[in-house]
mmCIF file of C-alpha atoms in Angstrom:
data_model
loop_
_atom_site.group_PDB
_atom_site.id
_atom_site.type_symbol
_atom_site.label_atom_id
_atom_site.label_comp_id
_atom_site.label_asym_id
_atom_site.label_seq_id
_atom_site.Cartn_x
_atom_site.Cartn_y
_atom_site.Cartn_z
ATOM 1 C CA MET A 5 0.000 0.000 0.000
ATOM 2 C CA ILE A 6 1.442 3.380 -0.992
ATOM 3 C CA ARG A 7 0.817 6.170 1.460
ATOM 4 C CA THR A 8 1.197 9.746 0.280
ATOM 5 C CA LEU A 9 1.159 12.992 2.201
ATOM 6 C CA LYS A 10 -0.903 15.394 0.095
ATOM 7 C CA PHE A 11 -1.326 19.091 0.709
ATOM 8 C CA THR A 12 -3.532 21.381 -1.374
ATOM 9 C CA ALA A 13 -0.706 22.163 -3.762
ATOM 10 C CA CYS A 14 0.205 18.519 -4.404
ATOM 11 C CA ALA A 15 -1.997 18.177 -7.489
ATOM 12 C CA ALA A 16 -0.232 21.126 -9.056
ATOM 13 C CA ALA A 17 3.118 19.508 -8.251
ATOM 14 C CA LEU A 18 2.099 16.304 -9.996
ATOM 15 C CA LEU A 19 0.946 18.225 -13.061
ATOM 16 C CA ALA A 20 4.256 20.038 -13.122
ATOM 17 C CA LEU A 21 6.086 16.711 -13.015
ATOM 18 C CA ALA A 22 4.093 15.406 -15.951
ATOM 19 C CA ALA A 23 4.730 18.558 -17.945
ATOM 20 C CA CYS A 24 8.450 18.536 -17.260
ATOM 21 C CA GLY A 25 9.026 14.986 -18.442
ATOM 22 C CA ASN A 26 12.007 12.872 -17.555
ATOM 23 C CA ASN A 27 15.545 14.141 -17.868
ATOM 24 C CA GLU A 28 17.331 11.166 -16.379
ATOM 25 C CA GLY A 29 21.049 11.535 -16.504
ATOM 26 C CA GLY A 30 20.877 15.149 -17.648
ATOM 27 C CA ALA A 31 23.093 17.888 -16.300
ATOM 28 C CA PRO A 32 21.867 19.275 -12.970
ATOM 29 C CA GLY A 33 21.298 22.727 -14.364
ATOM 30 C CA SER A 34 19.400 21.473 -17.412
ATOM 31 C CA GLN A 35 16.379 20.034 -15.592
ATOM 32 C CA LYS A 36 13.281 22.154 -15.231
ATOM 33 C CA ALA A 37 12.461 23.023 -11.634
ATOM 34 C CA ARG A 38 9.790 20.947 -9.897
ATOM 35 C CA THR A 39 7.309 22.962 -7.834
ATOM 36 C CA GLY A 40 7.714 20.836 -4.698
ATOM 37 C CA ILE A 41 10.113 18.561 -2.838
ATOM 38 C CA TRP A 42 9.601 14.815 -3.332
ATOM 39 C CA ALA A 43 10.708 12.221 -0.760
ATOM 40 C CA ALA A 44 9.972 8.492 -1.135
ATOM 41 C CA GLY A 45 10.913 5.266 0.623
ATOM 42 C CA SER A 46 10.745 3.619 4.026
ATOM 43 C CA SER A 47 7.390 3.156 5.750
ATOM 44 C CA THR A 48 9.253 3.556 9.051
ATOM 45 C CA VAL A 49 10.713 6.934 8.072
ATOM 46 C CA PHE A 50 7.404 7.999 6.480
ATOM 47 C CA PRO A 51 5.777 9.412 9.657
ATOM 48 C CA PHE A 52 8.953 11.345 10.506
ATOM 49 C CA ALA A 53 9.311 12.789 6.992
ATOM 50 C CA THR A 54 5.601 13.585 7.015
ATOM 51 C CA ARG A 55 5.916 15.524 10.260
ATOM 52 C CA VAL A 56 8.895 17.489 8.942
ATOM 53 C CA ALA A 57 6.984 18.234 5.724
ATOM 54 C CA GLU A 58 4.017 19.537 7.722
ATOM 55 C CA THR A 59 6.244 21.834 9.773
ATOM 56 C CA PHE A 60 8.182 22.972 6.706
ATOM 57 C CA ALA A 61 4.971 23.858 4.844
ATOM 58 C CA ARG A 62 3.453 25.594 7.876
ATOM 59 C CA ASN A 63 6.566 27.735 8.257
ATOM 60 C CA GLY A 64 6.418 28.844 4.634
ATOM 61 C CA GLY A 65 9.103 26.612 3.105
ATOM 62 C CA GLY A 66 10.122 27.430 -0.451
ATOM 63 C CA GLY A 67 8.043 26.098 -3.338
ATOM 64 C CA SER A 68 5.021 23.831 -2.982
ATOM 65 C CA ALA A 69 4.404 21.636 0.046
ATOM 66 C CA PRO A 70 6.585 18.469 0.077
ATOM 67 C CA ARG A 71 5.256 15.207 -1.273
ATOM 68 C CA VAL A 72 6.114 12.172 0.875
ATOM 69 C CA GLU A 73 5.480 8.596 -0.285
ATOM 70 C CA SER A 74 5.783 5.256 1.487
ATOM 71 C CA LEU A 75 7.188 2.776 -1.044
ATOM 72 C CA GLY A 76 9.485 0.765 1.217
ATOM 73 C CA THR A 77 13.217 1.383 1.459
ATOM 74 C CA GLY A 78 14.034 -0.662 -1.632
ATOM 75 C CA GLY A 79 11.284 0.952 -3.706
ATOM 76 C CA GLY A 80 12.283 4.453 -2.639
ATOM 77 C CA ILE A 81 15.955 3.930 -3.426
ATOM 78 C CA GLN A 82 15.075 2.356 -6.771
ATOM 79 C CA ALA A 83 13.045 5.444 -7.745
ATOM 80 C CA PHE A 84 15.753 7.753 -6.380
ATOM 81 C CA CYS A 85 18.455 5.989 -8.391
ATOM 82 C CA ALA A 86 16.498 6.045 -11.661
ATOM 83 C CA GLY A 87 18.225 9.256 -12.701
ATOM 84 C CA VAL A 88 18.435 13.017 -12.280
ATOM 85 C CA GLY A 89 15.419 15.154 -13.097
ATOM 86 C CA PRO A 90 11.949 16.157 -11.943
ATOM 87 C CA SER A 91 10.469 12.679 -12.476
ATOM 88 C CA THR A 92 12.749 11.215 -9.793
ATOM 89 C CA PRO A 93 12.659 11.853 -6.015
ATOM 90 C CA ASP A 94 14.923 14.392 -4.370
ATOM 91 C CA ILE A 95 15.192 12.261 -1.220
ATOM 92 C CA ALA A 96 15.135 8.525 -0.502
ATOM 93 C CA ASN A 97 13.969 7.625 3.015
ATOM 94 C CA ALA A 98 15.614 4.438 4.293
ATOM 95 C CA SER A 99 15.486 2.212 7.350
ATOM 96 C CA ARG A 100 18.839 0.638 6.469
ATOM 97 C CA PRO A 101 22.044 1.844 4.786
ATOM 98 C CA MET A 102 22.138 2.018 0.999
ATOM 99 C CA LYS A 103 23.628 -1.147 -0.484
ATOM 100 C CA ARG A 104 26.680 -1.108 -2.739
ATOM 101 C CA SER A 105 24.587 -2.495 -5.601
ATOM 102 C CA GLU A 106 22.061 0.327 -5.156
ATOM 103 C CA PHE A 107 24.806 2.945 -5.073
ATOM 104 C CA ASP A 108 26.293 1.509 -8.260
ATOM 105 C CA ARG A 109 22.882 1.628 -9.944
ATOM 106 C CA CYS A 110 22.602 5.284 -8.961
ATOM 107 C CA VAL A 111 25.978 6.067 -10.495
ATOM 108 C CA GLU A 112 25.112 4.158 -13.688
ATOM 109 C CA ASN A 113 22.043 6.382 -14.049
ATOM 110 C CA GLY A 114 23.901 9.630 -13.492
ATOM 111 C CA VAL A 115 23.200 10.039 -9.767
ATOM 112 C CA ALA A 116 26.846 10.472 -8.845
ATOM 113 C CA ASP A 117 26.649 12.695 -5.747
ATOM 114 C CA ILE A 118 24.529 11.363 -2.888
ATOM 115 C CA VAL A 119 24.412 12.770 0.627
ATOM 116 C CA GLU A 120 23.794 10.132 3.317
ATOM 117 C CA ILE A 121 22.360 11.537 6.561
ATOM 118 C CA LYS A 122 21.554 9.464 9.628
ATOM 119 C CA ILE A 123 18.463 10.967 11.275
ATOM 120 C CA GLY A 124 18.156 8.793 14.391
ATOM 121 C CA TYR A 125 17.453 5.278 15.626
ATOM 122 C CA ASP A 126 14.559 2.862 15.616
ATOM 123 C CA GLY A 127 14.040 -0.683 16.779
ATOM 124 C CA ILE A 128 12.409 -3.676 15.126
ATOM 125 C CA VAL A 129 9.793 -5.018 17.494
ATOM 126 C CA VAL A 130 8.170 -8.423 17.632
ATOM 127 C CA ALA A 131 4.753 -7.727 19.087
ATOM 128 C CA THR A 132 1.495 -9.382 20.061
ATOM 129 C CA ALA A 133 -1.950 -8.155 21.002
ATOM 130 C CA ARG A 134 -1.897 -6.586 24.473
ATOM 131 C CA THR A 135 -4.378 -9.203 25.684
ATOM 132 C CA GLY A 136 -2.322 -12.130 24.358
ATOM 133 C CA GLN A 137 0.261 -14.416 25.931
ATOM 134 C CA SER A 138 3.785 -13.142 26.459
ATOM 135 C CA PHE A 139 6.751 -14.455 24.467
ATOM 136 C CA ASN A 140 10.203 -14.147 25.987
ATOM 137 C CA LEU A 141 12.021 -14.777 22.730
ATOM 138 C CA GLU A 142 15.664 -15.626 22.154
ATOM 139 C CA LEU A 143 17.409 -14.710 18.908
ATOM 140 C CA ASN A 144 17.741 -18.343 17.871
ATOM 141 C CA ASP A 145 13.958 -18.751 18.335
ATOM 142 C CA LEU A 146 13.393 -16.317 15.476
ATOM 143 C CA TYR A 147 15.570 -18.309 13.096
ATOM 144 C CA GLU A 148 14.267 -21.719 14.183
ATOM 145 C CA ALA A 149 10.648 -20.606 13.876
ATOM 146 C CA LEU A 150 10.761 -18.560 10.681
ATOM 147 C CA ALA A 151 13.570 -19.830 8.426
ATOM 148 C CA LYS A 152 12.411 -21.800 5.394
ATOM 149 C CA GLU A 153 15.124 -24.402 5.971
ATOM 150 C CA THR A 154 16.703 -25.447 9.254
ATOM 151 C CA PRO A 155 19.274 -28.122 10.133
ATOM 152 C CA GLY A 156 17.866 -31.354 11.512
ATOM 153 C CA ALA A 157 19.323 -33.488 14.302
ATOM 154 C CA ASP A 158 21.752 -34.945 11.773
ATOM 155 C CA GLY A 159 22.874 -31.463 10.691
ATOM 156 C CA ARG A 160 21.311 -31.746 7.260
ATOM 157 C CA LEU A 161 19.128 -28.927 5.962
ATOM 158 C CA GLY A 162 15.458 -29.551 5.406
ATOM 159 C CA ALA A 163 12.078 -27.874 5.376
ATOM 160 C CA ASN A 164 11.330 -26.223 8.713
ATOM 161 C CA PRO A 165 9.167 -28.718 10.641
ATOM 162 C CA ALA A 166 8.150 -26.424 13.538
ATOM 163 C CA LYS A 167 4.398 -25.866 13.820
ATOM 164 C CA THR A 168 4.131 -24.180 17.210
ATOM 165 C CA TRP A 169 6.395 -21.887 19.230
ATOM 166 C CA ASN A 170 6.635 -24.657 21.794
ATOM 167 C CA ASP A 171 8.247 -26.849 19.113
ATOM 168 C CA VAL A 172 11.014 -24.262 18.897
ATOM 169 C CA ASN A 173 11.455 -23.518 22.595
ATOM 170 C CA LYS A 174 9.694 -25.438 25.368
ATOM 171 C CA ALA A 175 9.446 -22.218 27.382
ATOM 172 C CA LEU A 176 7.271 -20.576 24.707
ATOM 173 C CA PRO A 177 3.493 -20.900 24.322
ATOM 174 C CA ALA A 178 2.099 -23.888 22.416
ATOM 175 C CA THR A 179 0.479 -21.600 19.847
ATOM 176 C CA ARG A 180 0.722 -21.806 16.078
ATOM 177 C CA ILE A 181 3.648 -19.964 14.473
ATOM 178 C CA GLN A 182 1.962 -17.123 12.605
ATOM 179 C CA VAL A 183 3.969 -13.932 12.084
ATOM 180 C CA TYR A 184 2.834 -10.934 10.044
ATOM 181 C CA GLY A 185 5.682 -8.857 8.654
ATOM 182 C CA PRO A 186 6.865 -6.538 5.891
ATOM 183 C CA PRO A 187 7.566 -7.598 2.283
ATOM 184 C CA PRO A 188 10.973 -7.933 0.557
ATOM 185 C CA THR A 189 10.996 -4.266 -0.554
ATOM 186 C CA SER A 190 10.908 -3.092 3.063
ATOM 187 C CA GLY A 191 13.946 -1.876 4.981
ATOM 188 C CA THR A 192 12.245 -3.162 8.120
ATOM 189 C CA ARG A 193 12.374 -6.668 6.674
ATOM 190 C CA ASP A 194 16.022 -6.231 5.659
ATOM 191 C CA ALA A 195 16.864 -5.091 9.183
ATOM 192 C CA PHE A 196 14.926 -7.981 10.729
ATOM 193 C CA LEU A 197 16.912 -10.452 8.615
ATOM 194 C CA GLU A 198 20.254 -8.808 9.423
ATOM 195 C CA LEU A 199 19.646 -8.159 13.127
ATOM 196 C CA GLY A 200 17.404 -11.072 14.048
ATOM 197 C CA MET A 201 17.496 -14.008 11.662
ATOM 198 C CA ALA A 202 21.213 -14.087 10.842
ATOM 199 C CA PRO A 203 22.473 -13.711 14.460
ATOM 200 C CA GLY A 204 19.880 -16.292 15.510
ATOM 201 C CA ALA A 205 21.172 -18.747 12.903
ATOM 202 C CA ARG A 206 24.741 -18.286 14.157
ATOM 203 C CA LEU A 207 23.609 -19.648 17.525
ATOM 204 C CA ILE A 208 22.720 -22.972 15.891
ATOM 205 C CA PRO A 209 25.949 -25.024 15.580
ATOM 206 C CA ALA A 210 25.019 -26.663 12.275
ATOM 207 C CA ALA A 211 24.116 -23.309 10.710
ATOM 208 C CA ALA A 212 27.241 -21.667 12.105
ATOM 209 C CA ALA A 213 29.289 -24.448 10.510
ATOM 210 C CA ILE A 214 27.715 -23.615 7.139
ATOM 211 C CA GLU A 215 28.770 -19.970 7.531
ATOM 212 C CA ALA A 216 32.353 -21.028 8.258
ATOM 213 C CA GLN A 217 32.414 -22.974 4.989
ATOM 214 C CA ASP A 218 30.267 -20.843 2.683
ATOM 215 C CA LYS A 219 29.132 -17.342 3.689
ATOM 216 C CA THR A 220 26.887 -16.949 0.642
ATOM 217 C CA ARG A 221 25.060 -20.179 1.377
ATOM 218 C CA PHE A 222 24.664 -19.146 5.016
ATOM 219 C CA GLU A 223 23.196 -15.764 4.044
ATOM 220 C CA THR A 224 20.641 -17.476 1.814
ATOM 221 C CA LEU A 225 19.794 -19.881 4.621
ATOM 222 C CA ALA A 226 19.397 -17.146 7.247
ATOM 223 C CA HIS A 227 17.576 -14.663 5.004
ATOM 224 C CA THR A 228 14.990 -16.968 3.409
ATOM 225 C CA LEU A 229 11.704 -16.925 5.307
ATOM 226 C CA ARG A 230 9.063 -19.630 5.329
ATOM 227 C CA GLU A 231 6.431 -19.704 2.580
ATOM 228 C CA ASP A 232 4.020 -22.137 4.228
ATOM 229 C CA GLY A 233 1.927 -19.584 6.116
ATOM 230 C CA ALA A 234 4.114 -19.246 9.204
ATOM 231 C CA TRP A 235 5.429 -15.912 7.879
ATOM 232 C CA ILE A 236 2.891 -13.697 6.107
ATOM 233 C CA ASP A 237 3.928 -10.702 3.983
ATOM 234 C CA SER A 238 1.608 -7.880 4.952
ATOM 235 C CA GLY A 239 2.529 -4.928 2.740
ATOM 236 C CA GLU A 240 4.331 -1.708 3.561
ATOM 237 C CA ASN A 241 1.658 -0.405 5.946
ATOM 238 C CA ASP A 242 2.894 -1.174 9.469
ATOM 239 C CA ASN A 243 -0.368 0.073 10.937
ATOM 240 C CA ALA A 244 -2.159 -2.724 9.060
ATOM 241 C CA ILE A 245 0.064 -5.280 10.838
ATOM 242 C CA VAL A 246 -0.784 -3.689 14.198
ATOM 243 C CA GLN A 247 -4.492 -3.970 13.431
ATOM 244 C CA THR A 248 -4.125 -7.589 12.300
ATOM 245 C CA LEU A 249 -2.684 -8.627 15.683
ATOM 246 C CA THR A 250 -5.818 -7.503 17.485
ATOM 247 C CA ARG A 251 -7.977 -9.548 15.102
ATOM 248 C CA THR A 252 -5.815 -12.693 15.064
ATOM 249 C CA PRO A 253 -5.301 -14.131 18.581
ATOM 250 C CA GLY A 254 -1.887 -15.712 19.129
ATOM 251 C CA SER A 255 -0.264 -14.086 16.086
ATOM 252 C CA LEU A 256 2.885 -11.961 16.190
ATOM 253 C CA GLY A 257 3.883 -8.953 14.109
ATOM 254 C CA VAL A 258 7.187 -7.417 13.037
ATOM 255 C CA PHE A 259 7.300 -3.620 12.635
ATOM 256 C CA GLY A 260 9.104 -0.452 13.729
ATOM 257 C CA PHE A 261 9.311 0.836 17.309
ATOM 258 C CA SER A 262 7.549 4.088 16.419
ATOM 259 C CA PHE A 263 4.398 2.150 15.526
ATOM 260 C CA LEU A 264 4.568 0.355 18.871
ATOM 261 C CA GLU A 265 4.635 3.672 20.715
ATOM 262 C CA GLN A 266 1.599 4.858 18.779
ATOM 263 C CA ASN A 267 -0.391 1.712 19.587
ATOM 264 C CA MET A 268 0.538 0.809 23.174
ATOM 265 C CA ASP A 269 -3.154 0.530 24.058
ATOM 266 C CA THR A 270 -3.630 -2.451 21.706
ATOM 267 C CA VAL A 271 -0.256 -4.204 21.279
ATOM 268 C CA LYS A 272 2.797 -5.041 23.375
ATOM 269 C CA ALA A 273 6.393 -5.783 22.459
ATOM 270 C CA GLU A 274 8.017 -9.067 23.363
ATOM 271 C CA THR A 275 11.490 -9.203 24.850
ATOM 272 C CA ILE A 276 14.454 -10.415 22.784
ATOM 273 C CA ASP A 277 17.149 -12.129 24.861
ATOM 274 C CA GLY A 278 15.480 -10.652 27.933
ATOM 275 C CA VAL A 279 15.620 -7.028 26.712
ATOM 276 C CA ALA A 280 12.503 -5.017 25.916
ATOM 277 C CA PRO A 281 12.619 -2.298 23.240
ATOM 278 C CA SER A 282 12.635 1.226 24.669
ATOM 279 C CA VAL A 283 14.167 4.588 23.858
ATOM 280 C CA ALA A 284 17.021 3.797 26.257
ATOM 281 C CA THR A 285 17.751 0.229 25.076
ATOM 282 C CA ILE A 286 17.593 1.201 21.403
ATOM 283 C CA ALA A 287 19.871 4.220 21.896
ATOM 284 C CA ASP A 288 22.506 2.276 23.845
ATOM 285 C CA GLY A 289 22.348 -0.760 21.549
ATOM 286 C CA SER A 290 21.419 -3.263 24.259
ATOM 287 C CA TYR A 291 18.204 -4.162 22.433
ATOM 288 C CA PRO A 292 19.312 -6.673 19.775
ATOM 289 C CA LEU A 293 17.061 -5.402 16.984
ATOM 290 C CA ALA A 294 18.068 -1.709 17.092
ATOM 291 C CA ARG A 295 18.874 0.055 13.791
ATOM 292 C CA SER A 296 19.741 3.439 12.276
ATOM 293 C CA LEU A 297 17.432 5.447 10.002
ATOM 294 C CA TYR A 298 18.586 7.535 7.033
ATOM 295 C CA ILE A 299 17.657 10.002 4.364
ATOM 296 C CA TYR A 300 19.583 10.150 1.069
ATOM 297 C CA VAL A 301 19.656 13.482 -0.739
ATOM 298 C CA LYS A 302 20.270 13.868 -4.484
ATOM 299 C CA LYS A 303 22.879 16.614 -4.585
ATOM 300 C CA ALA A 304 22.144 17.417 -8.240
ATOM 301 C CA HIS A 305 18.674 18.577 -7.159
ATOM 302 C CA VAL A 306 19.965 21.023 -4.524
ATOM 303 C CA GLY A 307 19.491 24.545 -5.844
ATOM 304 C CA VAL A 308 17.095 23.214 -8.502
ATOM 305 C CA THR A 309 14.173 21.883 -6.464
ATOM 306 C CA PRO A 310 12.985 24.935 -4.483
ATOM 307 C CA GLY A 311 13.515 24.628 -0.732
ATOM 308 C CA LEU A 312 15.287 21.260 -0.792
ATOM 309 C CA GLU A 313 18.303 22.383 1.214
ATOM 310 C CA GLN A 314 16.079 24.172 3.741
ATOM 311 C CA PHE A 315 13.886 21.071 4.094
ATOM 312 C CA VAL A 316 16.939 18.952 4.957
ATOM 313 C CA GLN A 317 18.053 21.563 7.496
ATOM 314 C CA GLU A 318 14.613 21.453 9.119
ATOM 315 C CA PHE A 319 14.837 17.643 9.251
ATOM 316 C CA MET A 320 18.114 17.845 11.172
ATOM 317 C CA SER A 321 17.303 20.825 13.408
ATOM 318 C CA ASP A 322 17.296 20.598 17.221
ATOM 319 C CA GLY A 323 13.561 21.210 17.224
ATOM 320 C CA SER A 324 13.055 18.252 14.905
ATOM 321 C CA ALA A 325 15.714 15.543 15.333
ATOM 322 C CA GLY A 326 17.189 16.757 18.632
ATOM 323 C CA ARG A 327 16.427 15.338 22.063
ATOM 324 C CA GLY A 328 12.935 16.477 23.017
ATOM 325 C CA GLY A 329 12.205 17.472 19.398
ATOM 326 C CA TYR A 330 8.922 16.835 17.662
ATOM 327 C CA LEU A 331 10.219 13.687 15.918
ATOM 328 C CA GLN A 332 10.931 12.098 19.283
ATOM 329 C CA ASP A 333 7.241 12.635 20.034
ATOM 330 C CA ARG A 334 6.519 10.501 16.966
ATOM 331 C CA GLY A 335 8.784 7.679 18.157
ATOM 332 C CA LEU A 336 12.201 8.534 16.713
ATOM 333 C CA VAL A 337 15.063 7.734 19.082
ATOM 334 C CA PRO A 338 17.361 10.775 18.763
ATOM 335 C CA LEU A 339 21.070 10.608 18.021
ATOM 336 C CA PRO A 340 23.466 11.603 20.832
ATOM 337 C CA ALA A 341 24.347 15.306 20.630
ATOM 338 C CA ASP A 342 27.804 14.738 19.121
ATOM 339 C CA GLN A 343 26.472 12.406 16.426
ATOM 340 C CA LEU A 344 23.638 14.787 15.606
ATOM 341 C CA ALA A 345 26.154 17.611 15.226
ATOM 342 C CA ALA A 346 28.246 15.484 12.845
ATOM 343 C CA GLU A 347 25.228 14.558 10.718
ATOM 344 C CA ARG A 348 24.054 18.167 10.708
ATOM 345 C CA ALA A 349 27.488 19.224 9.435
ATOM 346 C CA LYS A 350 27.199 16.735 6.557
ATOM 347 C CA ALA A 351 23.742 18.093 5.745
ATOM 348 C CA SER A 352 24.946 21.693 5.826
ATOM 349 C CA ALA A 353 27.977 21.017 3.621
ATOM 350 C CA MET A 354 26.100 18.512 1.444
ATOM 351 C CA THR A 355 29.043 16.120 1.736
ATOM 352 C CA SER A 356 28.819 13.286 -0.787
ATOM 353 C CA MET A 357 28.992 9.741 0.558
ATOM 354 C CA ALA A 358 31.614 7.204 -0.423
ATOM 355 C CA ARG A 359 30.724 3.945 -2.178
ATOM 356 C CA PRO A 360 29.464 1.483 0.462
ATOM 357 C CA ASN A 361 31.742 -1.414 1.378
#
């Protein structure tokens, strides 16, 4: 599901885009100016970018009111990297770092200068309905319950046989494994695989042995989720997952911490290795599924799209991304003061990122 923040001027912005046409790969100064800023990507970053856009428009930001779309991290970066020009986004919102392959695609399409800005932290939560049973999960439980293939007693890989959480861990409820989560285009899913599934697999001796022999095979093993109904792709709308938990007793959901904070009256987070997600545990890294959030700015559009540089400055201001700022009210875990200052300096200088490792 694509969510879009639309102000009264948005229709005019879309008409302007259609009239301008695509100038992918053209020189920065040759593109016709778009009437409004366009940011697209992560569903997790969406509510933060939306809030900044609202403030920016209310304070009389240059040009038309910003357009913000929720396409998932992968979808946003794909659109961002399609080229330079008014038919491509100025900003990609991301709940994980840009991959080397994505950066290379950008460069191939003429997007050579990209500014990477970390805006704060978030956590991946595994949640249930507030009225449901509690799950004190361990990292290896995630892998053993949700991986498509798991090693058997003989160490050989086979289809995951677990039907209930109790099959995975005798301390867990004897309820059916049914987890609603984001699709492959989502940065939340990428982060869940990197922070939850892969570390969980490393705790299984037979899987760890595979990694020692063949890292590519291990990554496939750890990152491939079940397709038999135990894991259910639920679109890019994290709020839809939250609502599903209240209608499906015993089910679990995977989504961002900010959505947990907005729905504490209906859902609760489960602990991972005995640690519950909170502002404090995400900021200090003690919660295992903590992650960084980013925006990527197309430098070729700075000075061309009206107000783009000012919008980025508003995003990184003390009143927005700082401790006690309005984004913290929406669930963003702020960067420490020194890190925020460093990211703000990058935003001010529009420092281009290096190719990811």
